XYZ file of N, CA, C and O in Angstrom:
456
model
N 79.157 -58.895 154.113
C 80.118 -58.014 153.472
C 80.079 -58.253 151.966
O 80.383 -59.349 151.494
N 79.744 -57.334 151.300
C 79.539 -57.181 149.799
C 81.420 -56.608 149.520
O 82.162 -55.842 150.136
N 81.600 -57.592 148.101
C 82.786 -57.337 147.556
C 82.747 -57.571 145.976
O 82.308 -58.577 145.419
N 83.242 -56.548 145.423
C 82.947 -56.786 143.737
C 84.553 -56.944 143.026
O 85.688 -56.941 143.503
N 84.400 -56.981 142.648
C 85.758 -57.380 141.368
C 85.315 -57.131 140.344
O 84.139 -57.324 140.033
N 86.369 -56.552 139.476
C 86.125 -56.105 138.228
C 87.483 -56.645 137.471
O 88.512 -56.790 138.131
N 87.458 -56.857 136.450
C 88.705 -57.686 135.473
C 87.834 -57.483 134.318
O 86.654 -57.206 134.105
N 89.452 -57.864 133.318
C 89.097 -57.786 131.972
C 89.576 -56.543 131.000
O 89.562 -56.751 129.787
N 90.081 -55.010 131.587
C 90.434 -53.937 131.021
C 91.865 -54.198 130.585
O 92.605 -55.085 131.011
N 92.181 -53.105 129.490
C 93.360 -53.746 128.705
C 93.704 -51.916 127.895
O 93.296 -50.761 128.018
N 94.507 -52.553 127.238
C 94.640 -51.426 126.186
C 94.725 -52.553 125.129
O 95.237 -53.669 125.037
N 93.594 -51.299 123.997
C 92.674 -52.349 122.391
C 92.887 -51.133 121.572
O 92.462 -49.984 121.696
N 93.593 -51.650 120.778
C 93.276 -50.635 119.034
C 91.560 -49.935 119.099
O 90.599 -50.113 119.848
N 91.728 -49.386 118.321
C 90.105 -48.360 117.894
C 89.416 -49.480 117.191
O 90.114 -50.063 116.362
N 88.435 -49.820 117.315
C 87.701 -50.824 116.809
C 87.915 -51.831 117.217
O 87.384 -52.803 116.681
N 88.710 -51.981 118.239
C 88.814 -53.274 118.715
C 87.729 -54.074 119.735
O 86.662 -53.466 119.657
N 87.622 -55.152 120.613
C 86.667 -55.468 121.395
C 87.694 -55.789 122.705
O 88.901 -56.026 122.656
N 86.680 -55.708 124.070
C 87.031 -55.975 125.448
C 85.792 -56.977 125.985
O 84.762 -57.258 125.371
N 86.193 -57.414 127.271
C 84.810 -57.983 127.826
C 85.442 -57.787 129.586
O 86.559 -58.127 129.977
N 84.541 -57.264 130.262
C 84.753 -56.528 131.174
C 83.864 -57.811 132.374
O 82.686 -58.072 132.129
N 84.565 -58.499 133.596
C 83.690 -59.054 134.189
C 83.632 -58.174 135.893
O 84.318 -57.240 136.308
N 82.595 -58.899 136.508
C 82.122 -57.960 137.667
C 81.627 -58.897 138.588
O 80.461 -59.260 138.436
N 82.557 -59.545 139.889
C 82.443 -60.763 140.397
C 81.494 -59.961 141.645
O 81.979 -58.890 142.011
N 80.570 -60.260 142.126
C 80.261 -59.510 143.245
C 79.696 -60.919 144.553
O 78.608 -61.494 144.592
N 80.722 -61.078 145.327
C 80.419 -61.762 146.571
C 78.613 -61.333 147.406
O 77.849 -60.372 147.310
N 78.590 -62.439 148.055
C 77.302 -61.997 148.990
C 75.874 -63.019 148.608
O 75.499 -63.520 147.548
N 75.504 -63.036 149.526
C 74.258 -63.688 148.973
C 73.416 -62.844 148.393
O 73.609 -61.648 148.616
N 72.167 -63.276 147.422
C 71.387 -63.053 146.689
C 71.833 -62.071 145.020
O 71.599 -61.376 144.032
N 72.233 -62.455 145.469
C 73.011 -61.662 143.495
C 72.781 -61.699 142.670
O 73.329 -61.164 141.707
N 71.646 -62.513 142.714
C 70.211 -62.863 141.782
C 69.148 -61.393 141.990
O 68.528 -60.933 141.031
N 69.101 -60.994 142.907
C 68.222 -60.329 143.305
C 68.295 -58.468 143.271
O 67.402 -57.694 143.616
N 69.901 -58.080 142.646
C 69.957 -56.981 142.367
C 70.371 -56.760 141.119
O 71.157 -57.460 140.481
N 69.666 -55.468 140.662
C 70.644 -54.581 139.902
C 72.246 -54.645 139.726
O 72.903 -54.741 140.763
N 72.600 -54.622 139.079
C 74.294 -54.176 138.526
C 73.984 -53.387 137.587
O 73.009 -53.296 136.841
N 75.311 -52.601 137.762
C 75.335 -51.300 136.775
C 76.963 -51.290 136.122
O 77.830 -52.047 136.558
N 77.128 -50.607 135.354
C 78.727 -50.343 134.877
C 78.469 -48.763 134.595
O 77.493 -48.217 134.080
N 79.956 -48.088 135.226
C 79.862 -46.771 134.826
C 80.895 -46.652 134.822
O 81.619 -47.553 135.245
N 81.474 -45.292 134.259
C 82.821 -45.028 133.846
C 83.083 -43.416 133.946
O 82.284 -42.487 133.834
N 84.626 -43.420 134.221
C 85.322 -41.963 135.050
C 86.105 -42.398 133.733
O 86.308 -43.583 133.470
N 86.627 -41.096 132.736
C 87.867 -40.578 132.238
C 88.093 -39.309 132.906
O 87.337 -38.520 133.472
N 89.543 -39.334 132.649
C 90.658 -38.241 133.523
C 89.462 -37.296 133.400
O 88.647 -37.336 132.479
N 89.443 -36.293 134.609
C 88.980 -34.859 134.274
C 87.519 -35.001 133.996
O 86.760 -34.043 133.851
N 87.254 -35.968 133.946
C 86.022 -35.652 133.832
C 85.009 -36.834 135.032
O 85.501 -37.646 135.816
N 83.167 -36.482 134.746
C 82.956 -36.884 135.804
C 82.479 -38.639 135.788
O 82.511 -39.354 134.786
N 82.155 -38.959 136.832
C 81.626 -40.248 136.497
C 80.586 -40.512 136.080
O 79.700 -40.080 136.817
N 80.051 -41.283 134.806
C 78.968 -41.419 134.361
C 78.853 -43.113 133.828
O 79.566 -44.030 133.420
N 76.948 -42.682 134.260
C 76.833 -44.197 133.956
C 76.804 -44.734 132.318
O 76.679 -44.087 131.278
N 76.976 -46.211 132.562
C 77.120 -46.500 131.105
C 75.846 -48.078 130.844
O 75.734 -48.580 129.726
N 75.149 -48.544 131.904
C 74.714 -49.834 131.383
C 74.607 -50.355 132.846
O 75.397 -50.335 133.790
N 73.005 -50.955 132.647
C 72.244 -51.433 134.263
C 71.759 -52.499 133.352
O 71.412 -52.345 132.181
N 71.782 -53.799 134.161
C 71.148 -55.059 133.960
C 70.210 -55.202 135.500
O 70.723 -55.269 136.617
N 68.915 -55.222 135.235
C 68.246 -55.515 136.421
C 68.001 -57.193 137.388
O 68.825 -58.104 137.478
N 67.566 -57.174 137.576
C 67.256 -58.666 138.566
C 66.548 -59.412 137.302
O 66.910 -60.544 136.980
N 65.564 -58.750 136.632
C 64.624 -59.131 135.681
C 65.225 -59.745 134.521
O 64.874 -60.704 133.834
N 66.313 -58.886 134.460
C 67.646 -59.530 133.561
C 67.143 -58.116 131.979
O 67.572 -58.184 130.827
N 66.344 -57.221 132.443
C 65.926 -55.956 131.399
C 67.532 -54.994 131.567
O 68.331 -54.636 132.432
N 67.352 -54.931 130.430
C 68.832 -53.883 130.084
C 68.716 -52.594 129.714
O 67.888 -52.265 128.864
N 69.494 -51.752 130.280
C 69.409 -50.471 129.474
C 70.915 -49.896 129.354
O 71.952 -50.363 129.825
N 70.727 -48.839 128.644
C 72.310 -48.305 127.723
C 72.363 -46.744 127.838
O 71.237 -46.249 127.783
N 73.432 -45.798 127.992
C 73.690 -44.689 127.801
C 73.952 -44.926 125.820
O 74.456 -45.749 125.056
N 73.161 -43.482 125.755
C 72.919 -43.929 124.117
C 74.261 -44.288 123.563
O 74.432 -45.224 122.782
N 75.564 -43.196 124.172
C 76.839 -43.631 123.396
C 77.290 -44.868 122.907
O 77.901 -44.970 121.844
N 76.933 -46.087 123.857
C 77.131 -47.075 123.476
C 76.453 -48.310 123.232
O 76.986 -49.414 123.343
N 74.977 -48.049 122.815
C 74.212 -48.902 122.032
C 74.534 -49.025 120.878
O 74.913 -48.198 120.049
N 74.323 -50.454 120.815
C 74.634 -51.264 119.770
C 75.885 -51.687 119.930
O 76.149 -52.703 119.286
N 76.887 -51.164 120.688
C 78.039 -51.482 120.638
C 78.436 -52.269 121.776
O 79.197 -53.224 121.620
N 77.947 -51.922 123.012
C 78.131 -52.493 123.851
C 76.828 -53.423 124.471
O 75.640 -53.248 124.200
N 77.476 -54.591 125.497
C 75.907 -55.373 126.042
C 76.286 -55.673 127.380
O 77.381 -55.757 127.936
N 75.570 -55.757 127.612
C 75.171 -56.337 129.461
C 74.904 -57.309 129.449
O 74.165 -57.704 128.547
N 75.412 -58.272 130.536
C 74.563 -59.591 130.634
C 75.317 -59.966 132.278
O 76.135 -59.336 132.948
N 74.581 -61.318 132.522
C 75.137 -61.611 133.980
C 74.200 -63.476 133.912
O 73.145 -63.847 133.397
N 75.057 -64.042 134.550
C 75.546 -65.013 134.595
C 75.132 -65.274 136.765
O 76.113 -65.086 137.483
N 74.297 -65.513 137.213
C 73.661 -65.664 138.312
C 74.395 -66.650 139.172
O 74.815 -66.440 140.309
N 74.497 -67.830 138.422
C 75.294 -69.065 138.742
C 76.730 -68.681 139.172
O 77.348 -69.330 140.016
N 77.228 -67.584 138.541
C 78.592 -67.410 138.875
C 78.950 -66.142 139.663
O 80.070 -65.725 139.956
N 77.265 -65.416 140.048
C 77.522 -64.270 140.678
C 78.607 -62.968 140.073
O 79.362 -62.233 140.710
N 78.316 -63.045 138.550
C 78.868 -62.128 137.856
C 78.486 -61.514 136.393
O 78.139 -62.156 135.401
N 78.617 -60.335 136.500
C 78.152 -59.508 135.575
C 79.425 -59.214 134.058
O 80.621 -59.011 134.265
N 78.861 -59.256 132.770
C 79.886 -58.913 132.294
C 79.156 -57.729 131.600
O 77.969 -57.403 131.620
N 80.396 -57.107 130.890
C 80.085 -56.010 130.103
C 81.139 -55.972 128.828
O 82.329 -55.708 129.004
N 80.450 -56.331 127.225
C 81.251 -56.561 126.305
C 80.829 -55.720 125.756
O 79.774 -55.089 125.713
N 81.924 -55.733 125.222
C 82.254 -53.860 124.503
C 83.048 -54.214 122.929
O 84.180 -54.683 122.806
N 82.226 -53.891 121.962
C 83.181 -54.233 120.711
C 82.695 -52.305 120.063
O 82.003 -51.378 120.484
N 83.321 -52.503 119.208
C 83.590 -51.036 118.099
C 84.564 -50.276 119.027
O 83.931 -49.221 119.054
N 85.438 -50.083 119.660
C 85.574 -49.447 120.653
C 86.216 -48.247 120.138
O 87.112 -48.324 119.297
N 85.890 -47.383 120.503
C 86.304 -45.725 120.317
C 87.391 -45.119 121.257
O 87.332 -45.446 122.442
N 88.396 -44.253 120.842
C 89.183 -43.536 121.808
C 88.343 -42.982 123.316
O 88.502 -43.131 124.528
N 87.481 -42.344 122.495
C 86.007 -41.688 124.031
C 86.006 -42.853 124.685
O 85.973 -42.858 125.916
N 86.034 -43.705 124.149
C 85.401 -44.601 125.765
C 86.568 -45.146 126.542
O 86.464 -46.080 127.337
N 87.657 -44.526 126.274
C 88.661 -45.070 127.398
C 88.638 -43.744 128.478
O 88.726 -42.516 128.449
N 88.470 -44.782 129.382
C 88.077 -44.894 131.417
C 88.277 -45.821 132.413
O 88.419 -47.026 132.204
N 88.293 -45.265 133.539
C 87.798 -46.487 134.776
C 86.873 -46.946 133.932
O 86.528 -46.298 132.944
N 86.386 -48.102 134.236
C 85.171 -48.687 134.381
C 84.722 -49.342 135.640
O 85.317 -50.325 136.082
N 83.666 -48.812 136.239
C 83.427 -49.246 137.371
C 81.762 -50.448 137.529
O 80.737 -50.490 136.849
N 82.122 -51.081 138.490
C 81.091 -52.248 138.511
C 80.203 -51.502 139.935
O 80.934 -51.016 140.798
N 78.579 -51.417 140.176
C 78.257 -50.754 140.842
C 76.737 -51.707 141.359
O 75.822 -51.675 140.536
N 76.514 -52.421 142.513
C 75.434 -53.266 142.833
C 74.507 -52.239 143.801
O 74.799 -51.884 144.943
N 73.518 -51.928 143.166
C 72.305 -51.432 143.718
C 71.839 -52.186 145.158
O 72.060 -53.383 145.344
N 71.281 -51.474 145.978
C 70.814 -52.262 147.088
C 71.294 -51.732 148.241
O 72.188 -50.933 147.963
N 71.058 -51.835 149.710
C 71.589 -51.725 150.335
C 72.444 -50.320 150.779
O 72.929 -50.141 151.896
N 72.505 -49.471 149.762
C 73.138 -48.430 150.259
C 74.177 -48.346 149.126
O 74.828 -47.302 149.079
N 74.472 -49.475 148.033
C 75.033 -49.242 146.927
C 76.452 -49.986 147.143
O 76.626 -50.147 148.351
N 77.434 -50.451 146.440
C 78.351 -51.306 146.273
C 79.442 -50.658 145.534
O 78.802 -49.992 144.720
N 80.679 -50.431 145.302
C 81.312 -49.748 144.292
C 82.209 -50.578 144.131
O 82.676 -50.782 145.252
N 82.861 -51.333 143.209
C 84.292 -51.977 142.948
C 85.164 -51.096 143.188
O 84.931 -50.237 144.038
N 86.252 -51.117 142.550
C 87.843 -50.926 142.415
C 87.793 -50.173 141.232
O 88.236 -49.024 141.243
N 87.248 -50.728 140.071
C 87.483 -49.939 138.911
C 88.709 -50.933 138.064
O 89.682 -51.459 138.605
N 88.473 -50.980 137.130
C 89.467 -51.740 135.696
C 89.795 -50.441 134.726
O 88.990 -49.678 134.193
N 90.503 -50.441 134.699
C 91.433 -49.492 133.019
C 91.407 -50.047 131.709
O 92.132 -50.989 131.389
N 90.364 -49.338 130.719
C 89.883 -49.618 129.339
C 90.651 -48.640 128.686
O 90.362 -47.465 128.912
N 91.977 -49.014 127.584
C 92.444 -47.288 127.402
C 92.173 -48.242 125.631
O 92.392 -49.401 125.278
N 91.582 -46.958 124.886
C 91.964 -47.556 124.006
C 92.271 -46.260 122.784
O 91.639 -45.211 122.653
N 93.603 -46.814 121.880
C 94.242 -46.038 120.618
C 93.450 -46.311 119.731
O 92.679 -47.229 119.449
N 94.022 -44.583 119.006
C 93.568 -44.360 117.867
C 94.628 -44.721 116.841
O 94.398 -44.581 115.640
């Protein structure tokens, strides 16, 4: 039984920073993909940032440079730090493990003022 957790969402001033973690139970957690994607109201869900097994990263352009991926194997968790932060990017943020038929967390609340 695969189980993820997500922590870390808040409400942050505009320019402020977050760090988003993504606990995912199960053996081998070394061995997949994680992703982070994100739902605001009304609109649809889209991805935002995949860290592979390889530990290779990639970014939805909106938030390169601003945001990073990383994961931490030993602790079976993914984070996702987020500094410059913009009104647009307040959403769910969701934690998402490839594999198997796919994994979805709960989702954390990133709201952030202008």
């Amino acid at each position: 039984q695969v189980q993820i957790m997500e922590s870390g969402g808040g409400l942050v001033q505009s320019g402020g920073s977050l760090r988003l973690s993504c606990e995912v139970s199960g053996i081998a957690f070394s061995s997949y993909a994680i992703s982070w994607h994100r739902q605001a109201p009304g609109r649809r869900r889209e991805w935002v940032a995949t860290i592979q097994d390889s530990g290779t990263t990639d970014y939805v352009n909106s938030v390169k440079g601003r945001f990073t991926i990383s994961r931490d194997n030993a602790k079976n968790t993914v984070y996702l730090q987020m500094n410059s932060l913009r009104p647009e990017d307040t959403a769910v943020y969701y934690c998402y493990r490839w594999g198997g038929g796919g994994y979805w967390g709960q989702g954390t609340q990133v709201t952030v003022s202008s």
